GROMACS .gro file of C-alpha atoms in nm:
model
  356
    1MET     CA    1   1.554   1.709  -2.448
    2THR     CA    2   1.570   1.474  -2.269
    3PHE     CA    3   1.754   1.450  -1.918
    4GLY     CA    4   2.114   1.198  -2.050
    5ALA     CA    5   2.473   1.261  -2.013
    6ARG     CA    6   2.452   1.535  -2.221
    7VAL     CA    7   2.256   1.768  -2.010
    8LEU     CA    8   2.452   1.723  -1.709
    9LYS     CA    9   2.827   1.779  -1.922
   10SER     CA   10   2.645   2.166  -2.011
   11GLY     CA   11   2.686   2.158  -1.676
   12ILE     CA   12   3.041   2.075  -1.555
   13ALA     CA   13   3.149   2.261  -1.880
   14VAL     CA   14   2.979   2.617  -1.767
   15THR     CA   15   3.107   2.539  -1.415
   16LEU     CA   16   3.491   2.446  -1.556
   17ALA     CA   17   3.529   2.738  -1.729
   18LEU     CA   18   3.388   3.002  -1.493
   19TYR     CA   19   3.722   2.793  -1.212
   20ILE     CA   20   3.891   2.886  -1.525
   21SER     CA   21   3.800   3.247  -1.608
   22VAL     CA   22   3.825   3.326  -1.227
   23LEU     CA   23   4.148   3.121  -1.197
   24VAL     CA   24   4.342   3.348  -1.503
   25GLY     CA   25   4.105   3.645  -1.320
   26TYR     CA   26   4.003   3.755  -1.687
   27THR     CA   27   3.582   3.909  -1.596
   28PRO     CA   28   3.326   3.840  -1.693
   29PRO     CA   29   3.357   3.457  -1.651
   30VAL     CA   30   2.961   3.466  -1.779
   31ILE     CA   31   3.128   3.433  -2.168
   32ALA     CA   32   3.305   3.153  -2.106
   33GLY     CA   33   3.013   3.003  -1.926
   34VAL     CA   34   2.728   3.110  -2.256
   35ALA     CA   35   3.006   2.987  -2.473
   36ALA     CA   36   3.013   2.624  -2.222
   37ILE     CA   37   2.680   2.663  -2.335
   38PHE     CA   38   2.728   2.698  -2.685
   39ALA     CA   39   3.029   2.421  -2.756
   40MET     CA   40   2.899   2.167  -2.563
   41GLN     CA   41   2.757   1.883  -2.900
   42PRO     CA   42   2.662   1.544  -2.950
   43SER     CA   43   2.925   1.366  -3.054
   44ILE     CA   44   3.308   1.376  -2.989
   45TYR     CA   45   3.352   1.471  -3.377
   46ARG     CA   46   3.079   1.753  -3.400
   47SER     CA   47   3.305   1.870  -3.060
   48TRP     CA   48   3.626   1.917  -3.241
   49ARG     CA   49   3.480   1.957  -3.568
   50TYR     CA   50   3.314   2.306  -3.374
   51PHE     CA   51   3.593   2.398  -3.211
   52LEU     CA   52   3.831   2.436  -3.493
   53GLU     CA   53   3.475   2.611  -3.700
   54GLN     CA   54   3.458   2.883  -3.381
   55LEU     CA   55   3.813   2.905  -3.390
   56GLN     CA   56   3.807   3.043  -3.712
   57THR     CA   57   3.522   3.222  -3.694
   58ASN     CA   58   3.532   3.399  -3.329
   59THR     CA   59   3.840   3.496  -3.423
   60LEU     CA   60   3.763   3.676  -3.733
   61GLY     CA   61   3.472   3.860  -3.600
   62ALA     CA   62   3.731   3.941  -3.258
   63VAL     CA   63   3.961   4.140  -3.490
   64LEU     CA   64   3.627   4.310  -3.721
   65ALA     CA   65   3.520   4.402  -3.388
   66LEU     CA   66   3.806   4.570  -3.232
   67VAL     CA   67   3.847   4.736  -3.581
   68ALA     CA   68   3.488   4.817  -3.522
   69GLY     CA   69   3.535   4.938  -3.180
   70MET     CA   70   3.837   5.126  -3.215
   71ILE     CA   71   3.644   5.343  -3.494
   72PHE     CA   72   3.271   5.321  -3.381
   73SER     CA   73   3.310   5.303  -2.979
   74ASN     CA   74   3.059   5.080  -2.849
   75ASP     CA   75   2.790   5.318  -3.034
   76PRO     CA   76   2.459   5.037  -3.111
   77VAL     CA   77   2.449   5.107  -3.458
   78ALA     CA   78   2.763   5.049  -3.499
   79VAL     CA   79   2.690   4.731  -3.298
   80GLY     CA   80   2.446   4.535  -3.485
   81ILE     CA   81   2.603   4.686  -3.853
   82VAL     CA   82   2.886   4.477  -3.769
   83CYS     CA   83   2.722   4.151  -3.588
   84ILE     CA   84   2.537   4.139  -4.001
   85LEU     CA   85   2.953   4.159  -4.103
   86ALA     CA   86   3.006   3.886  -3.872
   87ILE     CA   87   2.672   3.664  -3.976
   88MET     CA   88   2.772   3.700  -4.380
   89ILE     CA   89   3.155   3.606  -4.306
   90CYS     CA   90   2.917   3.316  -4.120
   91LEU     CA   91   2.717   3.202  -4.317
   92LYS     CA   92   3.000   3.227  -4.646
   93LEU     CA   93   3.262   3.027  -4.460
   94LYS     CA   94   2.902   2.768  -4.446
   95MET     CA   95   2.937   2.768  -4.114
   96GLU     CA   96   2.608   2.854  -3.920
   97GLU     CA   97   2.650   2.675  -3.662
   98THR     CA   98   2.882   2.964  -3.544
   99VAL     CA   99   2.661   3.187  -3.560
  100GLY     CA  100   2.531   3.221  -3.180
  101LEU     CA  101   2.867   3.232  -3.053
  102THR     CA  102   3.074   3.447  -3.255
  103LEU     CA  103   2.828   3.705  -3.171
  104VAL     CA  104   2.846   3.717  -2.805
  105THR     CA  105   3.190   3.741  -2.922
  106VAL     CA  106   3.143   4.039  -3.140
  107ILE     CA  107   2.889   4.213  -2.874
  108ALA     CA  108   3.157   4.151  -2.552
  109VAL     CA  109   3.441   4.243  -2.817
  110MET     CA  110   3.284   4.580  -2.833
  111GLU     CA  111   3.131   4.662  -2.621
  112ALA     CA  112   3.570   4.747  -2.474
  113SER     CA  113   3.545   5.016  -2.735
  114GLY     CA  114   3.872   4.912  -2.931
  115GLN     CA  115   4.102   4.876  -2.581
  116TRP     CA  116   4.273   4.628  -2.690
  117ASP     CA  117   4.296   4.429  -2.411
  118PHE     CA  118   4.002   4.377  -2.279
  119ALA     CA  119   3.878   4.299  -2.645
  120LEU     CA  120   4.148   3.998  -2.581
  121ASN     CA  121   4.002   3.918  -2.226
  122ARG     CA  122   3.647   3.941  -2.379
  123PHE     CA  123   3.786   3.675  -2.657
  124LEU     CA  124   3.999   3.416  -2.420
  125LEU     CA  125   3.765   3.386  -2.201
  126SER     CA  126   3.510   3.210  -2.510
  127LEU     CA  127   3.806   3.011  -2.576
  128ILE     CA  128   3.809   2.895  -2.237
  129GLY     CA  129   3.403   2.837  -2.267
  130ILE     CA  130   3.421   2.675  -2.648
  131GLY     CA  131   3.768   2.412  -2.457
  132SER     CA  132   3.531   2.343  -2.164
  133ALA     CA  133   3.299   2.212  -2.345
  134PHE     CA  134   3.565   1.987  -2.562
  135LEU     CA  135   3.720   1.904  -2.324
  136ILE     CA  136   3.456   1.778  -2.093
  137ASN     CA  137   3.302   1.590  -2.447
  138ILE     CA  138   3.598   1.411  -2.458
  139THR     CA  139   3.655   1.343  -2.100
  140PHE     CA  140   3.307   1.287  -1.927
  141PHE     CA  141   3.070   1.049  -2.000
  142PRO     CA  142   3.181   1.055  -2.441
  143PRO     CA  143   2.938   1.010  -2.708
  144ARG     CA  144   2.883   0.666  -2.767
  145PRO     CA  145   2.580   0.690  -3.064
  146ARG     CA  146   2.617   0.308  -3.168
  147VAL     CA  147   2.501   0.235  -2.887
  148GLN     CA  148   2.282   0.457  -2.837
  149PHE     CA  149   2.156   0.382  -3.194
  150VAL     CA  150   2.116  -0.006  -3.071
  151LYS     CA  151   1.851   0.097  -2.730
  152GLN     CA  152   1.657   0.288  -2.957
  153ILE     CA  153   1.598   0.053  -3.215
  154GLU     CA  154   1.459  -0.183  -2.986
  155SER     CA  155   1.209   0.133  -2.764
  156ILE     CA  156   1.074   0.211  -3.165
  157PHE     CA  157   1.016  -0.112  -3.275
  158PHE     CA  158   0.833  -0.187  -2.965
  159LYS     CA  159   0.677   0.136  -3.018
  160MET     CA  160   0.543   0.098  -3.426
  161SER     CA  161   0.451  -0.261  -3.358
  162LEU     CA  162   0.217  -0.226  -3.136
  163LEU     CA  163   0.024  -0.001  -3.334
  164LEU     CA  164   0.074  -0.224  -3.639
  165ARG     CA  165  -0.052  -0.495  -3.412
  166THR     CA  166  -0.374  -0.280  -3.356
  167VAL     CA  167  -0.387  -0.058  -3.641
  168ILE     CA  168  -0.553  -0.378  -3.926
  169SER     CA  169  -0.860  -0.417  -3.639
  170ASP     CA  170  -0.903  -0.093  -3.529
  171GLU     CA  171  -0.816  -0.192  -3.203
  172ILE     CA  172  -0.657   0.094  -3.066
  173LYS     CA  173  -0.902   0.428  -2.906
  174GLU     CA  174  -0.809   0.720  -3.188
  175SER     CA  175  -0.642   0.989  -3.009
  176VAL     CA  176  -0.383   0.646  -2.839
  177PHE     CA  177  -0.258   0.621  -3.169
  178ARG     CA  178  -0.217   0.986  -3.267
  179ASP     CA  179  -0.050   1.084  -3.023
  180GLU     CA  180   0.116   0.705  -2.996
  181LYS     CA  181   0.177   0.771  -3.377
  182GLN     CA  182   0.331   1.157  -3.345
  183ALA     CA  183   0.586   0.998  -3.062
  184LEU     CA  184   0.717   0.705  -3.316
  185GLU     CA  185   0.813   0.994  -3.599
  186GLY     CA  186   0.947   1.264  -3.351
  187ALA     CA  187   1.188   0.898  -3.209
  188LEU     CA  188   1.265   0.851  -3.585
  189LYS     CA  189   1.397   1.065  -3.666
  190SER     CA  190   1.604   1.167  -3.333
  191LEU     CA  191   1.677   0.734  -3.447
  192THR     CA  192   1.821   0.927  -3.813
  193ASP     CA  193   1.984   1.253  -3.650
  194LYS     CA  194   2.153   0.904  -3.459
  195TYR     CA  195   2.283   0.659  -3.727
  196THR     CA  196   2.425   1.075  -3.868
  197LEU     CA  197   2.627   1.075  -3.568
  198PHE     CA  198   2.738   0.757  -3.622
  199GLU     CA  199   2.803   0.830  -4.004
  200GLU     CA  200   2.972   1.069  -3.901
  201GLU     CA  201   3.158   0.928  -3.630
  202LEU     CA  202   3.300   0.647  -3.827
  203HIS     CA  203   3.488   0.835  -4.158
  204LYS     CA  204   3.554   1.171  -4.054
  205LEU     CA  205   3.691   1.096  -3.690
  206LYS     CA  206   3.925   0.695  -3.766
  207ARG     CA  207   4.009   0.482  -4.064
  208ALA     CA  208   3.667   0.269  -4.066
  209LYS     CA  209   3.728  -0.103  -3.955
  210PHE     CA  210   3.583  -0.359  -4.264
  211SER     CA  211   3.355  -0.437  -3.977
  212GLU     CA  212   3.269  -0.155  -3.890
  213ALA     CA  213   3.146  -0.101  -4.172
  214ARG     CA  214   2.949  -0.380  -4.207
  215HIS     CA  215   2.812  -0.240  -3.884
  216LEU     CA  216   2.654   0.076  -4.044
  217VAL     CA  217   2.582  -0.096  -4.323
  218VAL     CA  218   2.334  -0.291  -4.055
  219TYR     CA  219   2.272  -0.019  -3.974
  220LYS     CA  220   2.185   0.244  -4.233
  221GLN     CA  221   1.904  -0.124  -4.328
  222MET     CA  222   1.753  -0.114  -4.031
  223LEU     CA  223   1.677   0.196  -3.963
  224HIS     CA  224   1.521   0.167  -4.330
  225THR     CA  225   1.281  -0.081  -4.281
  226LEU     CA  226   1.158   0.079  -3.980
  227HIS     CA  227   1.073   0.354  -4.219
  228LYS     CA  228   0.874   0.143  -4.386
  229GLY     CA  229   0.683   0.001  -4.093
  230MET     CA  230   0.593   0.364  -4.063
  231GLU     CA  231   0.481   0.435  -4.378
  232VAL     CA  232   0.248   0.099  -4.300
  233LEU     CA  233   0.109   0.254  -4.063
  234GLU     CA  234   0.015   0.613  -4.239
  235ALA     CA  235  -0.135   0.361  -4.555
  236VAL     CA  236  -0.331   0.219  -4.349
  237GLU     CA  237  -0.425   0.524  -4.188
  238GLU     CA  238  -0.461   0.752  -4.534
  239HIS     CA  239  -0.671   0.474  -4.701
  240TYR     CA  240  -0.779   0.133  -4.585
  241PHE     CA  241  -1.099   0.247  -4.397
  242GLN     CA  242  -1.195   0.447  -4.719
  243ALA     CA  243  -1.213   0.109  -4.847
  244THR     CA  244  -1.421  -0.175  -4.880
  245ARG     CA  245  -1.399  -0.364  -4.700
  246THR     CA  246  -1.533  -0.767  -4.580
  247PRO     CA  247  -1.406  -0.942  -4.132
  248GLU     CA  248  -1.231  -1.167  -4.477
  249ILE     CA  249  -0.987  -0.937  -4.661
  250ASP     CA  250  -0.964  -0.763  -4.261
  251ARG     CA  251  -0.881  -1.152  -4.118
  252GLU     CA  252  -0.637  -1.147  -4.426
  253PHE     CA  253  -0.488  -0.885  -4.409
  254ASP     CA  254  -0.417  -0.841  -3.996
  255ARG     CA  255  -0.350  -1.271  -4.107
  256HIS     CA  256  -0.026  -1.080  -4.322
  257LEU     CA  257   0.103  -0.843  -4.087
  258GLU     CA  258   0.153  -1.007  -3.802
  259LYS     CA  259   0.374  -1.195  -3.974
  260LEU     CA  260   0.649  -0.971  -4.118
  261ILE     CA  261   0.592  -0.832  -3.756
  262LYS     CA  262   0.725  -1.054  -3.597
  263PHE     CA  263   0.981  -1.176  -3.820
  264HIS     CA  264   1.132  -0.795  -3.795
  265GLU     CA  265   1.029  -0.827  -3.442
  266HIS     CA  266   1.310  -1.219  -3.486
  267VAL     CA  267   1.545  -1.008  -3.722
  268LEU     CA  268   1.627  -0.833  -3.484
  269LEU     CA  269   1.707  -1.094  -3.196
  270LYS     CA  270   1.889  -1.204  -3.448
  271PHE     CA  271   2.099  -0.949  -3.435
  272GLU     CA  272   2.158  -1.001  -3.080
  273ASN     CA  273   2.304  -1.379  -3.105
  274LYS     CA  274   1.870  -1.439  -2.983
  275LEU     CA  275   1.800  -1.622  -3.164
  276LYS     CA  276   1.976  -1.866  -3.332
  277ALA     CA  277   1.943  -1.855  -3.762
  278ASP     CA  278   1.595  -1.989  -3.955
  279ILE     CA  279   1.678  -1.957  -4.307
  280SER     CA  280   1.329  -2.206  -4.397
  281GLU     CA  281   1.175  -1.855  -4.200
  282SER     CA  282   1.297  -1.614  -4.507
  283ALA     CA  283   1.235  -1.831  -4.793
  284VAL     CA  284   0.846  -1.894  -4.603
  285ILE     CA  285   0.835  -1.504  -4.520
  286GLU     CA  286   0.911  -1.430  -4.874
  287VAL     CA  287   0.686  -1.677  -5.092
  288GLU     CA  288   0.478  -1.500  -4.883
  289ASN     CA  289   0.543  -1.203  -4.926
  290GLU     CA  290   0.445  -1.174  -5.316
  291ARG     CA  291   0.218  -1.439  -5.327
  292PHE     CA  292  -0.003  -1.180  -5.085
  293LEU     CA  293   0.041  -0.904  -5.324
  294LYS     CA  294  -0.091  -1.051  -5.677
  295GLN     CA  295  -0.373  -1.261  -5.498
  296LEU     CA  296  -0.497  -0.859  -5.326
  297MET     CA  297  -0.416  -0.758  -5.684
  298SER     CA  298  -0.582  -1.031  -5.907
  299ARG     CA  299  -0.878  -0.988  -5.672
  300TYR     CA  300  -0.857  -0.611  -5.720
  301ALA     CA  301  -0.813  -0.573  -6.112
  302ASP     CA  302  -1.123  -0.409  -6.241
  303ALA     CA  303  -1.235  -0.277  -5.937
  304SER     CA  304  -1.324   0.053  -5.814
  305ASP     CA  305  -1.112   0.355  -5.641
  306GLY     CA  306  -1.299   0.317  -5.312
  307ASP     CA  307  -1.199  -0.094  -5.399
  308LEU     CA  308  -0.875   0.009  -5.465
  309ARG     CA  309  -0.709   0.171  -5.185
  310LEU     CA  310  -0.687  -0.134  -5.050
  311SER     CA  311  -0.346  -0.235  -5.338
  312ILE     CA  312  -0.196   0.134  -5.171
  313VAL     CA  313  -0.183  -0.009  -4.824
  314ALA     CA  314  -0.090  -0.382  -4.995
  315ALA     CA  315   0.173  -0.211  -5.128
  316ALA     CA  316   0.325  -0.036  -4.770
  317MET     CA  317   0.272  -0.325  -4.668
  318TYR     CA  318   0.511  -0.528  -4.933
  319ASP     CA  319   0.702  -0.335  -4.946
  320TYR     CA  320   0.799  -0.373  -4.524
  321GLY     CA  321   0.821  -0.763  -4.561
  322TYR     CA  322   1.098  -0.710  -4.888
  323GLN     CA  323   1.280  -0.518  -4.652
  324THR     CA  324   1.331  -0.640  -4.267
  325GLY     CA  325   1.436  -0.954  -4.615
  326ARG     CA  326   1.695  -0.762  -4.701
  327LEU     CA  327   1.807  -0.621  -4.348
  328ASN     CA  328   1.791  -1.004  -4.259
  329LYS     CA  329   2.044  -1.177  -4.477
  330LEU     CA  330   2.281  -0.855  -4.432
  331VAL     CA  331   2.237  -0.978  -4.009
  332GLU     CA  332   2.346  -1.372  -4.138
  333GLN     CA  333   2.576  -1.283  -4.344
  334PHE     CA  334   2.686  -0.989  -4.033
  335ASP     CA  335   2.684  -1.321  -3.808
  336ARG     CA  336   2.855  -1.559  -4.019
  337GLY     CA  337   3.125  -1.313  -4.030
  338ALA     CA  338   3.114  -1.278  -3.656
  339GLU     CA  339   3.156  -1.654  -3.695
  340ASP     CA  340   3.454  -1.723  -3.979
  341LYS     CA  341   3.629  -1.400  -3.706
  342GLU     CA  342   3.559  -1.706  -3.374
  343ASN     CA  343   3.683  -1.987  -3.524
  344GLU     CA  344   4.072  -1.797  -3.717
  345LEU     CA  345   4.078  -1.649  -3.359
  346LEU     CA  346   4.025  -2.048  -3.234
  347GLU     CA  347   4.196  -2.188  -3.495
  348SER     CA  348   4.532  -1.973  -3.447
  349VAL     CA  349   4.534  -2.086  -3.043
  350SER     CA  350   4.517  -2.445  -3.092
  351SER     CA  351   4.788  -2.360  -3.305
  352TRP     CA  352   5.022  -2.171  -3.086
  353ILE     CA  353   4.897  -2.418  -2.766
  354THR     CA  354   5.045  -2.786  -3.085
  355LYS     CA  355   5.342  -2.550  -3.080
  356LYS     CA  356   5.416  -2.517  -2.757
   0.00000   0.00000   0.00000
């Protein structure tokens, strides 16, 4: 975990939970602090879902622990058995994420040995922690997965393009390539998680607007295209250098990969409104991509197994180019939609001024 808003908010939520606990006179306040740490989530939707799920599982766990405490007191064996039952309840309700904090509540309540007033005190401490985390998460630097997603797209593409531009020419050191590729895989996984958060917020918390749904389609294709670029890296690493090659083949692969990377970069810049739409570029790349794959397949139709490895790399490159082309079409459609909306607004303003 890197230092960011979520880390800062976790500390603030713990502080708030401890202050509230002391203010209302509930002890020990550490239970509220622990609950606040568990309850901090990466999105508003997940915070709300976690709050509701914890309310259910903590209530069931507290009741179970209170009954068990009345019968068995705080016997360690009984505490362990009740913890197992609490886990089974959480799994049965398909609320696996709530297990940790529910067990904290169960142990805290059973410590009271069946005294309902002490058990209620510990249960309310858990709720104070959960509520504090939820309140801080939605009011203090609320999560913005879409903004984070776009920034991370740019960062990942920069790292990926560097590796793609140097992998065929074999200019990059093996140790550096290995470390950078591993970091890129982790960043892609994180990006996929960000997309999931954005999709959840859009579909679960509110009815999606048309413009937001269009954003979602573009973002999904952006993510898919980056994964295809990653597949090119893996194909080159696994197959390219094991195949029989000539300097001419190396140059051909390197030139075509450079075209695809440049096209991908232009598409991302168009989405950010930093570049003019160029329809001819897309058509040229599409033709070049088809020609590259057909030429290589015809050249190695009767080749040996070692030479056929190049066709695997070529196919991965073709797919990367094809998905980039699809992304380009989505971005152009998105831009046209934004322009139409702007023109409609200008026309309505002009009409209103004319009437005045």
